Amino acid sequence: MCLSGLDYFSTLGYQPAIAALAAGALAPLATLILVAVTLGAALPVYRRVAEESPHGQGSISMLERLLPRWKGKVFVLVLLGFAATDYMITITLSSADSTAHIIENPFTPDWFHGQNLPITILLIIGLTALFLRGFTEVMGLAVALVGIYLVLNLVVVVNSFMVIARNPVPAGDWWTSLTTGHGSPVMMVAMALIVFPKLALGLSGFETGVAVMPQIRMRPGDTEANPAGRIAGAKKLLTTAALTMSGFLVASSLVTTILIPAAAFQPGGPANGRALAFLAHEQLGEVFGSIYDLSTIGILWFAGASALAGMLNLIPRYLPRFGMAPEWARAIRPLVLVLGAIALLVTIVFDADVDAQGAAYATGVLVLMTSAAVAVTLSARRLKQRWRTFMFALVSVVFLYTTVVNSIERPDGLRIAAFFISGIVIVSFISRFQRSTELRATSVLLDEEAQAIIRAAEHQGLVRFIAHEPVRMSAERYRHKLAHARAASHLPVDSPAIFVEVKIGDFSDFAEDIVVRGLTRHGFPILEASATSVPTALAAIAMHVRDTTGIMPHIYFRWTEGSPVKNMLSFLFLGQGEIAPMTREVLREAEPNLQRRPWVHVG
């Protein structure tokens, strides 16, 4: 909980000030609406996400299952772009805000002022270095930071209520301002609803809450297919965090709105972005205030840890599987270095400016929460749960409204997200192109009939495969194909040959297990398989036969008709096209030793 809470709870460092600046005297009411959305909308949605996606992929995997082939892949890439926006800006914005708290502390030396960028860079480098050591150290530090931070916030809030109890005049002034400035209660609620989207950063921890699910221990007897203990733990995590944060949000918004003058919240004011820190210094002294600052600095800096944890869980589960990232992207440490480098680049581009990154952060959070609400709505509809479908659809509308309003008011967020999306899509397709000729088969398994066919050919001392497209399957078509292979490649008339037919499954997938089924059709022995790519399957089957029999297979093809360029694109995106040359290229990459490479004949 503390690992995900680094992101969620750290927003207390700036959320009360954002609420006061956006809503003025209405801030506590707007915060109550935020809490209602948290407990009545976000929490039920993400408890359902935890149940249906218990391996940390979140709502993205739920939506992927609903869209087939390339549509699903492209949609996932777009959502990953928004996730990257959310998580990466969490790292850079939190580090920049941590730097701001360092510089604004009264005990900080004067020469720190104006050094926001180098200090933020050092914080990000430190976070990256810590992650290179592993998750255990990260989570241990997360527990300490979050525990201390929540205790200090509790002290500030309780002390503030005691101050109000001793001197209720500021509370009376606030209530007068509230009732005279906004008229009826209906108008107050209406105005609070209008400014609510500006408070949406207070919802930022739910996506990281499900992203860290793989770190939750399973119960004895649980399996990866049914991790009941992990799901139950994740639901407790989400509920406890939401209740804790809701209490702090309402209490902190109330005391900061009552006790801090409105002018102090304005840009450049002493409470701008640090309302609770302002109260800690003013009411409890500079020593306690500095301790509070240190705690805030620590949790804001380390908030990037939960974001890094989310990215380290999402990227290896999607991009390498799509063939849209190198295999080393599955390894933690190289990926940490890459993400750290990107965070440094983003920090330099934004000059460690907190306000400049706020729009992108809110956009990423809201788009992911909207996608989660839509995913659970569609899930409930698929299971014919009418009441839940209606409720989740209502939640989807609320999040969609919030996302649209935020994007209209702060369009910079969409522009920044577009850069992340474009970067992920471009890099992904370049990687897919570069890896297209890999032997994309995780394993090859022959059934008993297929093994019997291979053994029969093995007794002849030679295994000959004829590639056949499983479209026309009449006896005459097989006889014609065999006659053509004998004429074009000079096969002996009495030489046995095995037809190999590959049906294309989901051609947008990258690698999978290939199961080969043996059968006899019109008296001809046939090996039948399903795969993402015809050349990959043919090459994998040939190499499997070579390794299991010790006999070098020969594969016979006809040239593919049509434009070579069109055929190449067909291979890249549909798994078909230039079958013969691409099969040979896959074999060449998979087996550098020419003497051990299966033969390819084309006529």
Coordinates of C-alpha atoms in Angstrom, one line a residue:
M1 CA 0.0 0.0 0.0
C2 CA 2.8 2.4 0.8
L3 CA 4.5 1.7 -2.6
S4 CA 1.4 2.8 -4.4
G5 CA 0.7 5.4 -1.7
L6 CA 3.9 7.2 -2.6
D7 CA 2.0 8.5 -5.6
Y8 CA -1.4 8.8 -3.9
F9 CA -0.6 10.2 -0.5
S10 CA 2.1 12.5 -1.8
T11 CA -0.6 14.7 -3.4
L12 CA -1.4 16.0 0.1
G13 CA 1.7 18.1 -0.5
Y14 CA -0.1 20.2 -3.1
Q15 CA -3.8 19.1 -3.3
P16 CA -5.2 21.4 -0.6
A17 CA -3.5 24.4 -2.2
I18 CA -4.9 23.4 -5.6
A19 CA -8.4 23.1 -4.2
A20 CA -8.2 26.5 -2.4
L21 CA -6.8 28.3 -5.5
A22 CA -9.5 26.7 -7.8
A23 CA -12.5 26.9 -5.6
G24 CA -11.8 29.5 -2.9
A25 CA -14.2 29.2 0.0
L26 CA -15.9 26.3 -1.8
A27 CA -12.8 24.2 -1.6
P28 CA -14.0 21.9 1.2
L29 CA -17.3 21.3 -0.7
A30 CA -15.4 20.6 -3.9
T31 CA -13.1 18.2 -2.0
L32 CA -16.2 16.4 -0.6
I33 CA -17.3 15.8 -4.2
L34 CA -13.8 14.5 -5.0
V35 CA -14.1 12.1 -2.0
A36 CA -17.6 11.0 -3.2
V37 CA -16.1 10.2 -6.6
T38 CA -13.2 8.5 -5.0
L39 CA -15.3 6.2 -2.8
G40 CA -18.4 5.8 -5.0
A41 CA -16.8 5.7 -8.4
A42 CA -13.0 5.1 -8.6
L43 CA -12.8 2.6 -5.8
P44 CA -15.6 0.2 -7.1
V45 CA -14.1 0.5 -10.6
Y46 CA -10.6 -0.5 -9.5
R47 CA -11.7 -3.2 -7.2
R48 CA -13.3 -4.8 -10.3
V49 CA -10.1 -4.2 -12.3
A50 CA -8.1 -5.9 -9.6
E51 CA -10.4 -8.9 -9.8
E52 CA -10.3 -9.2 -13.6
S53 CA -6.7 -8.2 -14.2
P54 CA -4.8 -9.6 -11.2
H55 CA -1.3 -9.6 -12.8
G56 CA -0.8 -5.8 -12.8
Q57 CA -1.8 -4.9 -16.3
G58 CA -4.8 -2.9 -15.1
S59 CA -7.7 -1.9 -17.4
I60 CA -5.4 -2.0 -20.5
S61 CA -5.5 -5.8 -20.6
M62 CA -9.3 -5.8 -20.2
L63 CA -9.7 -3.5 -23.2
E64 CA -7.1 -5.5 -25.2
R65 CA -9.3 -8.6 -24.9
L66 CA -12.3 -6.7 -26.4
L67 CA -10.6 -5.6 -29.6
P68 CA -9.1 -8.1 -32.0
R69 CA -5.8 -8.1 -33.9
W70 CA -4.1 -4.9 -34.9
K71 CA -7.0 -2.7 -33.6
G72 CA -6.4 -4.1 -30.1
K73 CA -2.6 -3.6 -30.4
V74 CA -2.8 0.0 -31.6
F75 CA -5.4 0.8 -28.9
V76 CA -3.1 -0.7 -26.3
L77 CA -0.2 1.4 -27.6
V78 CA -2.3 4.6 -27.3
L79 CA -3.3 3.7 -23.7
L80 CA 0.4 2.9 -22.9
G81 CA 1.2 6.4 -24.2
F82 CA -1.2 7.9 -21.7
A83 CA 0.1 5.5 -19.0
A84 CA 3.6 6.7 -19.9
T85 CA 2.5 10.3 -19.6
D86 CA 1.0 9.6 -16.2
Y87 CA 3.9 7.6 -14.8
M88 CA 6.7 9.6 -16.3
I89 CA 5.3 13.0 -15.4
T90 CA 4.7 11.6 -11.9
I91 CA 8.5 11.0 -11.7
T92 CA 9.5 14.4 -13.1
L93 CA 6.7 16.5 -11.5
S94 CA 7.1 15.0 -8.1
S95 CA 10.9 15.4 -8.2
A96 CA 10.5 19.0 -9.3
D97 CA 8.0 19.7 -6.5
S98 CA 10.4 18.1 -4.0
T99 CA 13.0 20.5 -5.3
A100 CA 10.6 23.4 -4.7
H101 CA 10.1 22.4 -1.1
I102 CA 13.9 22.1 -0.6
I103 CA 14.4 25.6 -1.9
E104 CA 11.5 27.2 0.0
N105 CA 12.6 25.9 3.4
P106 CA 13.9 28.8 5.5
F107 CA 17.0 26.9 6.5
T108 CA 18.1 26.3 2.9
P109 CA 21.2 28.2 1.9
D110 CA 20.6 31.1 -0.5
W111 CA 22.8 29.6 -3.2
F112 CA 20.2 26.8 -3.7
H113 CA 17.8 29.4 -5.2
G114 CA 17.5 29.2 -9.0
Q115 CA 19.1 25.8 -9.1
N116 CA 15.8 23.9 -9.6
L117 CA 17.0 22.0 -12.7
P118 CA 20.3 20.5 -11.4
I119 CA 18.7 19.6 -8.0
T120 CA 15.8 17.8 -9.8
I121 CA 18.2 16.0 -12.1
L122 CA 20.2 14.7 -9.0
L123 CA 16.9 13.5 -7.4
I124 CA 16.0 11.5 -10.5
I125 CA 19.4 10.0 -10.8
G126 CA 19.2 9.0 -7.1
L127 CA 15.8 7.4 -7.6
T128 CA 17.1 5.4 -10.6
A129 CA 20.1 4.3 -8.7
L130 CA 18.0 3.1 -5.8
F131 CA 15.7 1.0 -8.2
L132 CA 18.8 -0.7 -9.7
R133 CA 19.2 -2.3 -6.2
G134 CA 15.8 -4.0 -6.4
F135 CA 12.2 -3.9 -5.1
T136 CA 12.9 -5.0 -1.6
E137 CA 14.9 -1.9 -0.7
V138 CA 12.4 0.3 -2.5
M139 CA 9.4 -1.0 -0.6
G140 CA 11.2 -0.9 2.8
L141 CA 11.9 2.8 2.2
A142 CA 8.4 3.4 0.9
V143 CA 6.8 2.2 4.2
A144 CA 9.1 4.4 6.3
L145 CA 8.4 7.5 4.2
V146 CA 4.7 7.1 4.0
G147 CA 4.3 6.2 7.7
I148 CA 6.2 9.2 8.9
Y149 CA 4.5 11.5 6.3
L150 CA 1.0 10.5 7.4
V151 CA 1.8 10.9 11.1
L152 CA 3.2 14.4 10.5
N153 CA 0.1 15.4 8.5
L154 CA -2.1 14.1 11.2
V155 CA -0.3 16.3 13.7
V156 CA -0.7 19.4 11.5
V157 CA -4.4 18.7 10.9
V158 CA -5.3 17.9 14.5
N159 CA -3.3 21.0 15.7
S160 CA -5.2 23.1 13.1
F161 CA -8.6 22.0 14.4
M162 CA -7.4 22.8 17.9
V163 CA -6.4 26.3 16.8
I164 CA -9.9 26.7 15.2
A165 CA -11.6 25.5 18.4
R166 CA -9.7 28.1 20.5
N167 CA -10.4 30.9 18.0
P168 CA -13.5 30.2 15.9
V169 CA -13.5 33.6 14.3
P170 CA -11.7 32.5 11.1
A171 CA -14.3 29.6 10.8
G172 CA -17.1 32.1 11.1
D173 CA -15.6 34.4 8.5
W174 CA -15.2 31.4 6.1
W175 CA -18.9 30.4 6.6
T176 CA -20.1 34.0 6.1
S177 CA -18.0 34.2 2.9
L178 CA -19.4 30.9 1.7
T179 CA -23.1 31.7 2.3
T180 CA -23.1 35.3 1.1
G181 CA -20.9 34.7 -1.9
H182 CA -22.7 31.8 -3.5
G183 CA -26.3 32.2 -2.4
S184 CA -28.3 28.9 -2.1
P185 CA -26.9 25.5 -1.4
V186 CA -27.8 24.4 -4.9
M187 CA -25.6 27.1 -6.4
M188 CA -22.8 26.1 -4.0
V189 CA -23.0 22.5 -5.2
A190 CA -23.2 23.6 -8.9
M191 CA -20.1 25.8 -8.6
A192 CA -18.3 23.0 -6.7
L193 CA -19.1 20.6 -9.6
I194 CA -17.8 23.0 -12.1
V195 CA -14.4 23.3 -10.4
F196 CA -14.2 19.6 -9.5
P197 CA -12.2 18.6 -12.6
K198 CA -9.3 20.9 -11.4
L199 CA -9.0 18.7 -8.3
A200 CA -8.7 15.5 -10.3
L201 CA -5.1 15.0 -9.2
G202 CA -6.5 13.7 -5.9
L203 CA -7.4 10.5 -7.8
S204 CA -3.9 9.8 -9.0
G205 CA -3.1 6.7 -7.0
F206 CA -5.6 4.1 -8.2
E207 CA -3.8 3.0 -11.4
T208 CA -0.5 2.5 -9.5
G209 CA -2.6 0.6 -6.9
V210 CA -3.4 -2.2 -9.4
A211 CA 0.0 -1.9 -11.1
V212 CA 1.8 -3.1 -8.0
M213 CA -0.4 -6.2 -7.6
P214 CA 2.4 -8.6 -8.7
Q215 CA 4.2 -7.6 -5.4
I216 CA 1.3 -8.9 -3.3
R217 CA 1.9 -12.4 -2.0
M218 CA -0.5 -15.2 -3.0
R219 CA -2.1 -17.6 -0.5
P220 CA -1.1 -21.2 -0.3
G221 CA -2.9 -23.1 -3.0
D222 CA -3.4 -20.0 -5.3
T223 CA -2.3 -20.2 -8.9
E224 CA -1.4 -17.6 -11.5
A225 CA -4.7 -18.4 -13.2
N226 CA -6.6 -17.9 -9.9
P227 CA -4.7 -15.8 -7.5
A228 CA -7.5 -15.3 -5.0
G229 CA -5.2 -14.1 -2.2
R230 CA -3.6 -11.5 -4.4
I231 CA -7.0 -10.2 -5.5
A232 CA -8.2 -10.0 -1.9
G233 CA -5.0 -8.2 -0.8
A234 CA -5.3 -5.7 -3.7
K235 CA -8.9 -4.9 -2.7
K236 CA -7.9 -4.3 0.9
L237 CA -5.0 -2.1 -0.4
L238 CA -7.3 0.0 -2.6
T239 CA -10.0 0.4 0.1
T240 CA -7.6 1.2 2.9
A241 CA -5.7 3.8 0.8
A242 CA -8.9 5.4 -0.4
L243 CA -10.5 5.7 3.1
T244 CA -7.2 7.1 4.5
M245 CA -6.7 9.6 1.7
S246 CA -10.4 10.7 1.8
G247 CA -10.2 11.6 5.5
F248 CA -7.0 13.5 5.0
L249 CA -8.3 15.4 1.9
V250 CA -11.5 16.6 3.6
A251 CA -9.7 17.6 6.9
S252 CA -6.8 19.3 5.2
S253 CA -9.0 21.2 2.8
L254 CA -11.1 22.5 5.6
V255 CA -8.3 23.7 7.9
T256 CA -6.2 25.3 5.1
T257 CA -9.2 27.1 3.6
I258 CA -10.2 28.5 7.0
L259 CA -6.8 29.3 8.4
I260 CA -4.8 30.5 5.4
P261 CA -5.6 33.9 3.7
A262 CA -6.8 33.5 0.1
A263 CA -3.9 35.8 -1.1
A264 CA -1.3 33.3 0.2
F265 CA -2.6 30.7 -2.3
Q266 CA -1.9 32.8 -5.4
P267 CA 1.1 32.1 -7.6
G268 CA 4.2 33.2 -5.8
G269 CA 2.4 33.2 -2.4
P270 CA 3.9 31.4 0.6
A271 CA 1.1 28.7 0.6
N272 CA 1.0 28.2 -3.2
G273 CA 1.5 24.4 -3.7
R274 CA 2.4 23.9 0.0
A275 CA -0.6 24.7 2.2
L276 CA 0.0 22.1 4.9
A277 CA 3.7 23.0 5.0
F278 CA 2.7 26.6 5.5
L279 CA 0.5 25.7 8.5
A280 CA 3.3 23.5 9.9
H281 CA 5.8 26.4 9.9
E282 CA 3.3 29.0 11.1
Q283 CA 1.7 27.1 13.9
L284 CA 4.2 24.5 15.1
G285 CA 7.5 26.4 14.6
E286 CA 10.3 26.4 12.1
V287 CA 11.9 23.2 13.5
F288 CA 8.7 21.1 13.2
G289 CA 8.0 22.8 9.9
S290 CA 11.4 21.8 8.6
I291 CA 10.9 18.2 9.7
Y292 CA 7.6 18.3 7.9
D293 CA 9.4 19.8 4.8
L294 CA 11.9 17.0 4.9
S295 CA 9.2 14.4 5.0
T296 CA 7.3 16.1 2.2
I297 CA 10.5 16.3 0.2
G298 CA 11.2 12.6 0.8
I299 CA 7.7 11.3 -0.2
L300 CA 7.5 13.6 -3.3
W301 CA 10.9 12.5 -4.5
F302 CA 10.1 8.9 -3.9
A303 CA 6.6 9.2 -5.5
G304 CA 8.4 8.4 -8.7
A305 CA 9.1 4.9 -7.3
S306 CA 5.5 3.9 -7.6
A307 CA 5.4 5.3 -11.1
L308 CA 8.6 3.3 -12.0
A309 CA 7.1 0.2 -10.5
G310 CA 4.0 0.7 -12.7
M311 CA 6.1 1.1 -15.8
L312 CA 8.3 -1.8 -15.0
N313 CA 5.2 -4.0 -14.7
L314 CA 3.4 -2.7 -17.9
I315 CA 6.2 -2.5 -20.5
P316 CA 7.6 -6.1 -20.2
R317 CA 4.0 -7.4 -20.3
Y318 CA 3.1 -5.8 -23.6
L319 CA 5.8 -4.4 -25.9
P320 CA 8.1 -7.5 -26.1
R321 CA 5.0 -9.8 -26.5
F322 CA 3.9 -7.6 -29.4
G323 CA 7.4 -7.8 -30.9
M324 CA 7.5 -4.0 -30.4
A325 CA 10.5 -3.8 -28.0
P326 CA 13.8 -5.7 -27.8
E327 CA 13.8 -8.8 -25.6
W328 CA 16.1 -7.0 -23.1
A329 CA 13.0 -4.8 -22.3
R330 CA 11.8 -7.8 -20.1
A331 CA 14.8 -7.2 -17.8
I332 CA 14.4 -4.8 -14.9
R333 CA 17.8 -3.0 -14.7
P334 CA 18.2 -2.1 -18.4
L335 CA 14.6 -0.8 -18.4
V336 CA 15.2 1.2 -15.3
L337 CA 18.2 2.9 -17.0
V338 CA 16.1 3.7 -20.1
L339 CA 13.2 5.1 -18.1
G340 CA 15.6 7.1 -16.0
A341 CA 17.1 8.7 -19.1
I342 CA 13.7 9.6 -20.5
A343 CA 12.7 11.2 -17.1
L344 CA 15.9 13.3 -17.3
L345 CA 15.1 14.4 -20.8
V346 CA 11.5 15.4 -19.8
T347 CA 12.9 17.3 -16.8
I348 CA 15.3 19.2 -19.0
V349 CA 12.6 20.0 -21.6
F350 CA 10.3 21.4 -18.9
D351 CA 13.1 23.1 -17.0
A352 CA 11.9 21.3 -13.8
D353 CA 8.7 23.5 -13.8
V354 CA 5.9 22.0 -11.7
D355 CA 3.1 24.1 -13.2
A356 CA 4.1 23.3 -16.8
Q357 CA 3.8 19.5 -16.1
G358 CA 0.5 19.6 -14.2
A359 CA -1.7 19.5 -17.2
A360 CA 0.0 16.4 -18.7
Y361 CA -0.2 14.7 -15.3
A362 CA -3.9 15.3 -15.0
T363 CA -4.6 14.2 -18.5
G364 CA -2.8 10.9 -18.1
V365 CA -4.5 10.1 -14.9
L366 CA -8.0 10.9 -16.1
V367 CA -7.7 9.1 -19.4
L368 CA -6.5 5.9 -17.6
M369 CA -9.4 6.2 -15.1
T370 CA -11.9 6.7 -17.9
S371 CA -10.6 3.6 -19.8
A372 CA -10.8 1.6 -16.5
A373 CA -14.5 2.7 -16.1
V374 CA -15.3 1.8 -19.7
A375 CA -13.5 -1.6 -19.3
V376 CA -15.5 -2.6 -16.2
T377 CA -18.7 -1.4 -17.8
L378 CA -18.2 -3.6 -20.9
S379 CA -17.2 -6.5 -18.6
A380 CA -20.4 -6.2 -16.6
R381 CA -22.4 -5.9 -19.8
R382 CA -20.8 -9.1 -21.1
L383 CA -21.7 -10.9 -18.0
K384 CA -25.3 -9.5 -18.2
Q385 CA -25.1 -7.7 -14.9
R386 CA -27.6 -5.0 -15.6
W387 CA -27.5 -3.0 -12.4
R388 CA -23.7 -3.0 -12.4
T389 CA -23.6 -2.1 -16.1
F390 CA -25.8 0.9 -15.4
M391 CA -23.7 2.1 -12.4
F392 CA -20.4 1.6 -14.1
A393 CA -21.7 3.4 -17.2
L394 CA -22.7 6.3 -15.0
V395 CA -19.2 6.3 -13.5
S396 CA -17.7 6.3 -17.1
V397 CA -19.8 9.4 -17.9
V398 CA -18.5 11.2 -14.8
F399 CA -14.8 10.4 -15.7
L400 CA -15.4 11.3 -19.3
Y401 CA -16.9 14.6 -18.4
T402 CA -13.9 15.3 -16.1
T403 CA -11.4 14.3 -18.8
V404 CA -13.1 16.5 -21.4
V405 CA -13.4 19.6 -19.2
N406 CA -9.7 19.2 -18.1
S407 CA -8.6 18.8 -21.7
I408 CA -10.5 21.9 -22.8
E409 CA -9.2 24.0 -19.9
R410 CA -5.6 22.7 -20.2
P411 CA -5.0 21.4 -23.7
D412 CA -1.3 21.2 -23.1
G413 CA -1.9 17.9 -21.4
L414 CA -3.2 16.3 -24.6
R415 CA -0.3 17.8 -26.6
I416 CA 2.3 16.3 -24.2
A417 CA 0.5 13.0 -24.1
A418 CA 0.5 13.0 -28.0
F419 CA 4.3 13.1 -27.9
F420 CA 4.5 10.1 -25.6
I421 CA 1.9 8.2 -27.8
S422 CA 3.8 9.1 -31.0
G423 CA 7.1 8.1 -29.5
I424 CA 5.8 4.7 -28.3
V425 CA 4.0 3.9 -31.6
I426 CA 7.0 4.9 -33.8
V427 CA 9.5 3.0 -31.6
S428 CA 7.2 0.0 -31.4
F429 CA 6.7 -0.3 -35.2
I430 CA 10.4 0.2 -35.9
S431 CA 11.1 -2.6 -33.4
R432 CA 8.5 -4.8 -34.9
F433 CA 10.0 -4.3 -38.4
Q434 CA 13.5 -5.0 -37.1
R435 CA 12.4 -8.2 -35.3
S436 CA 10.1 -9.4 -38.1
T437 CA 12.6 -12.1 -39.3
E438 CA 13.2 -13.6 -35.9
L439 CA 12.2 -17.2 -35.3
R440 CA 9.0 -16.2 -33.6
A441 CA 8.0 -19.6 -32.1
T442 CA 8.3 -20.2 -28.4
S443 CA 8.0 -24.0 -28.9
V444 CA 6.9 -26.6 -31.5
L445 CA 4.8 -29.6 -30.5
L446 CA 3.9 -32.4 -32.9
D447 CA 0.9 -34.6 -32.1
E448 CA 1.1 -38.4 -32.4
E449 CA -0.1 -38.5 -36.0
A450 CA 2.4 -35.8 -37.0
Q451 CA 5.2 -37.7 -35.3
A452 CA 4.2 -40.9 -37.2
I453 CA 4.4 -39.0 -40.5
I454 CA 7.9 -37.7 -39.7
R455 CA 9.0 -41.2 -38.7
A456 CA 7.8 -42.7 -42.0
A457 CA 9.8 -40.1 -43.9
E458 CA 12.8 -40.6 -41.6
H459 CA 13.0 -44.3 -42.6
Q460 CA 13.5 -43.0 -46.2
G461 CA 16.5 -41.0 -45.0
L462 CA 15.1 -37.7 -46.3
V463 CA 12.4 -35.3 -45.2
R464 CA 10.8 -33.3 -47.9
F465 CA 8.2 -30.6 -47.2
I466 CA 6.0 -28.9 -49.8
A467 CA 4.5 -25.6 -48.6
H468 CA 0.8 -25.5 -49.5
E469 CA -1.6 -22.7 -48.8
P470 CA -4.7 -24.2 -47.2
V471 CA -7.3 -22.6 -49.5
R472 CA -7.9 -25.1 -52.3
M473 CA -7.8 -28.6 -50.9
S474 CA -9.1 -30.9 -53.6
A475 CA -7.3 -34.1 -54.6
E476 CA -6.5 -32.6 -57.9
R477 CA -4.9 -29.5 -56.3
Y478 CA -2.6 -31.7 -54.2
R479 CA -1.6 -33.7 -57.2
H480 CA -0.9 -30.6 -59.2
K481 CA 1.2 -29.1 -56.4
L482 CA 3.3 -32.3 -56.1
A483 CA 3.7 -32.5 -59.9
H484 CA 4.9 -28.8 -60.0
A485 CA 7.4 -29.5 -57.2
R486 CA 8.8 -32.5 -59.1
A487 CA 9.0 -30.5 -62.3
A488 CA 10.4 -27.3 -60.9
S489 CA 12.9 -28.8 -58.4
H490 CA 13.6 -32.1 -60.1
L491 CA 12.3 -34.4 -57.3
P492 CA 12.5 -38.1 -58.1
V493 CA 9.1 -39.5 -59.1
D494 CA 9.1 -42.1 -56.3
S495 CA 10.3 -39.6 -53.6
P496 CA 7.8 -39.2 -50.7
A497 CA 6.8 -35.6 -49.8
I498 CA 4.9 -34.1 -46.9
F499 CA 2.6 -31.2 -47.4
V500 CA 2.8 -28.5 -44.7
E501 CA -0.1 -26.1 -44.3
V502 CA -0.1 -23.1 -42.0
K503 CA -3.2 -21.2 -41.1
I504 CA -2.9 -17.6 -39.9
G505 CA -4.2 -17.0 -36.4
D506 CA -3.9 -13.6 -34.9
F507 CA -1.3 -12.1 -37.2
S508 CA -0.8 -9.1 -34.9
D509 CA 0.7 -11.4 -32.3
F510 CA 4.4 -11.8 -32.3
A511 CA 5.4 -15.2 -30.9
E512 CA 3.4 -18.2 -29.7
D513 CA 3.6 -22.0 -29.3
I514 CA 3.1 -23.9 -32.6
V515 CA 1.1 -27.1 -32.3
V516 CA 1.4 -29.3 -35.4
R517 CA -1.4 -31.8 -36.2
G518 CA -0.8 -34.7 -38.6
L519 CA -3.5 -36.0 -41.0
T520 CA -4.0 -37.8 -44.3
R521 CA -6.1 -36.1 -47.0
H522 CA -6.7 -37.7 -50.4
G523 CA -3.9 -40.1 -49.6
F524 CA -1.3 -37.4 -49.0
P525 CA 0.4 -36.9 -45.6
I526 CA -0.1 -33.4 -44.3
L527 CA 1.2 -31.4 -41.3
E528 CA -1.2 -28.7 -40.3
A529 CA -0.4 -25.8 -37.9
S530 CA -1.7 -22.4 -36.9
A531 CA 0.7 -19.5 -36.3
T532 CA 1.1 -15.7 -36.5
S533 CA 3.3 -15.9 -39.6
V534 CA 3.6 -18.6 -42.3
P535 CA 7.4 -18.2 -42.8
T536 CA 8.1 -18.4 -39.1
A537 CA 6.0 -21.5 -38.7
L538 CA 7.6 -23.3 -41.6
A539 CA 11.1 -22.4 -40.4
A540 CA 10.3 -23.5 -36.8
I541 CA 8.9 -26.8 -38.0
A542 CA 11.9 -27.5 -40.2
M543 CA 14.3 -26.8 -37.4
H544 CA 12.4 -28.8 -34.9
V545 CA 12.4 -31.8 -37.3
R546 CA 16.2 -31.3 -37.8
D547 CA 16.8 -31.3 -34.1
T548 CA 14.6 -34.3 -33.2
T549 CA 15.6 -36.6 -36.2
G550 CA 19.1 -35.5 -37.1
I551 CA 18.0 -35.3 -40.8
M552 CA 18.2 -32.0 -42.7
P553 CA 14.7 -31.2 -44.1
H554 CA 14.2 -29.7 -47.6
I555 CA 11.3 -27.3 -48.1
Y556 CA 9.8 -26.6 -51.6
F557 CA 8.0 -23.4 -52.6
R558 CA 6.6 -21.7 -55.6
W559 CA 7.4 -18.0 -56.2
T560 CA 4.8 -15.6 -54.8
E561 CA 3.0 -13.6 -57.6
G562 CA 2.5 -9.9 -57.3
S563 CA 4.5 -6.8 -56.3
P564 CA 7.5 -7.6 -54.0
V565 CA 6.8 -4.4 -52.0
K566 CA 3.2 -5.3 -51.4
N567 CA 4.2 -8.9 -50.5
M568 CA 6.7 -7.6 -48.0
L569 CA 4.1 -5.4 -46.3
S570 CA 1.7 -8.3 -46.3
F571 CA 4.4 -10.3 -44.5
L572 CA 5.0 -7.6 -41.9
F573 CA 1.3 -6.9 -41.1
L574 CA -0.6 -10.1 -42.1
G575 CA 2.0 -12.8 -41.7
Q576 CA 1.8 -13.8 -45.4
G577 CA 3.2 -12.4 -48.7
E578 CA 6.8 -13.2 -49.5
I579 CA 6.7 -16.8 -48.1
A580 CA 9.8 -18.4 -49.8
P581 CA 12.5 -15.7 -49.3
M582 CA 11.2 -14.8 -45.8
T583 CA 11.3 -18.4 -44.7
R584 CA 14.9 -18.6 -45.9
E585 CA 15.7 -15.3 -44.1
V586 CA 14.2 -16.5 -40.8
L587 CA 16.3 -19.7 -41.1
R588 CA 19.4 -17.7 -41.9
E589 CA 19.0 -15.5 -38.7
A590 CA 18.1 -18.5 -36.6
E591 CA 20.9 -20.8 -37.8
P592 CA 24.1 -18.9 -38.7
N593 CA 25.9 -22.3 -39.5
L594 CA 25.2 -22.9 -43.2
Q595 CA 25.9 -26.6 -42.8
R596 CA 23.1 -27.0 -40.3
R597 CA 20.5 -24.8 -42.0
P598 CA 17.5 -26.6 -43.6
W599 CA 17.3 -26.3 -47.4
V600 CA 14.9 -24.0 -49.2
H601 CA 14.0 -24.7 -52.8
V602 CA 12.0 -22.2 -54.9
G603 CA 10.7 -22.9 -58.5

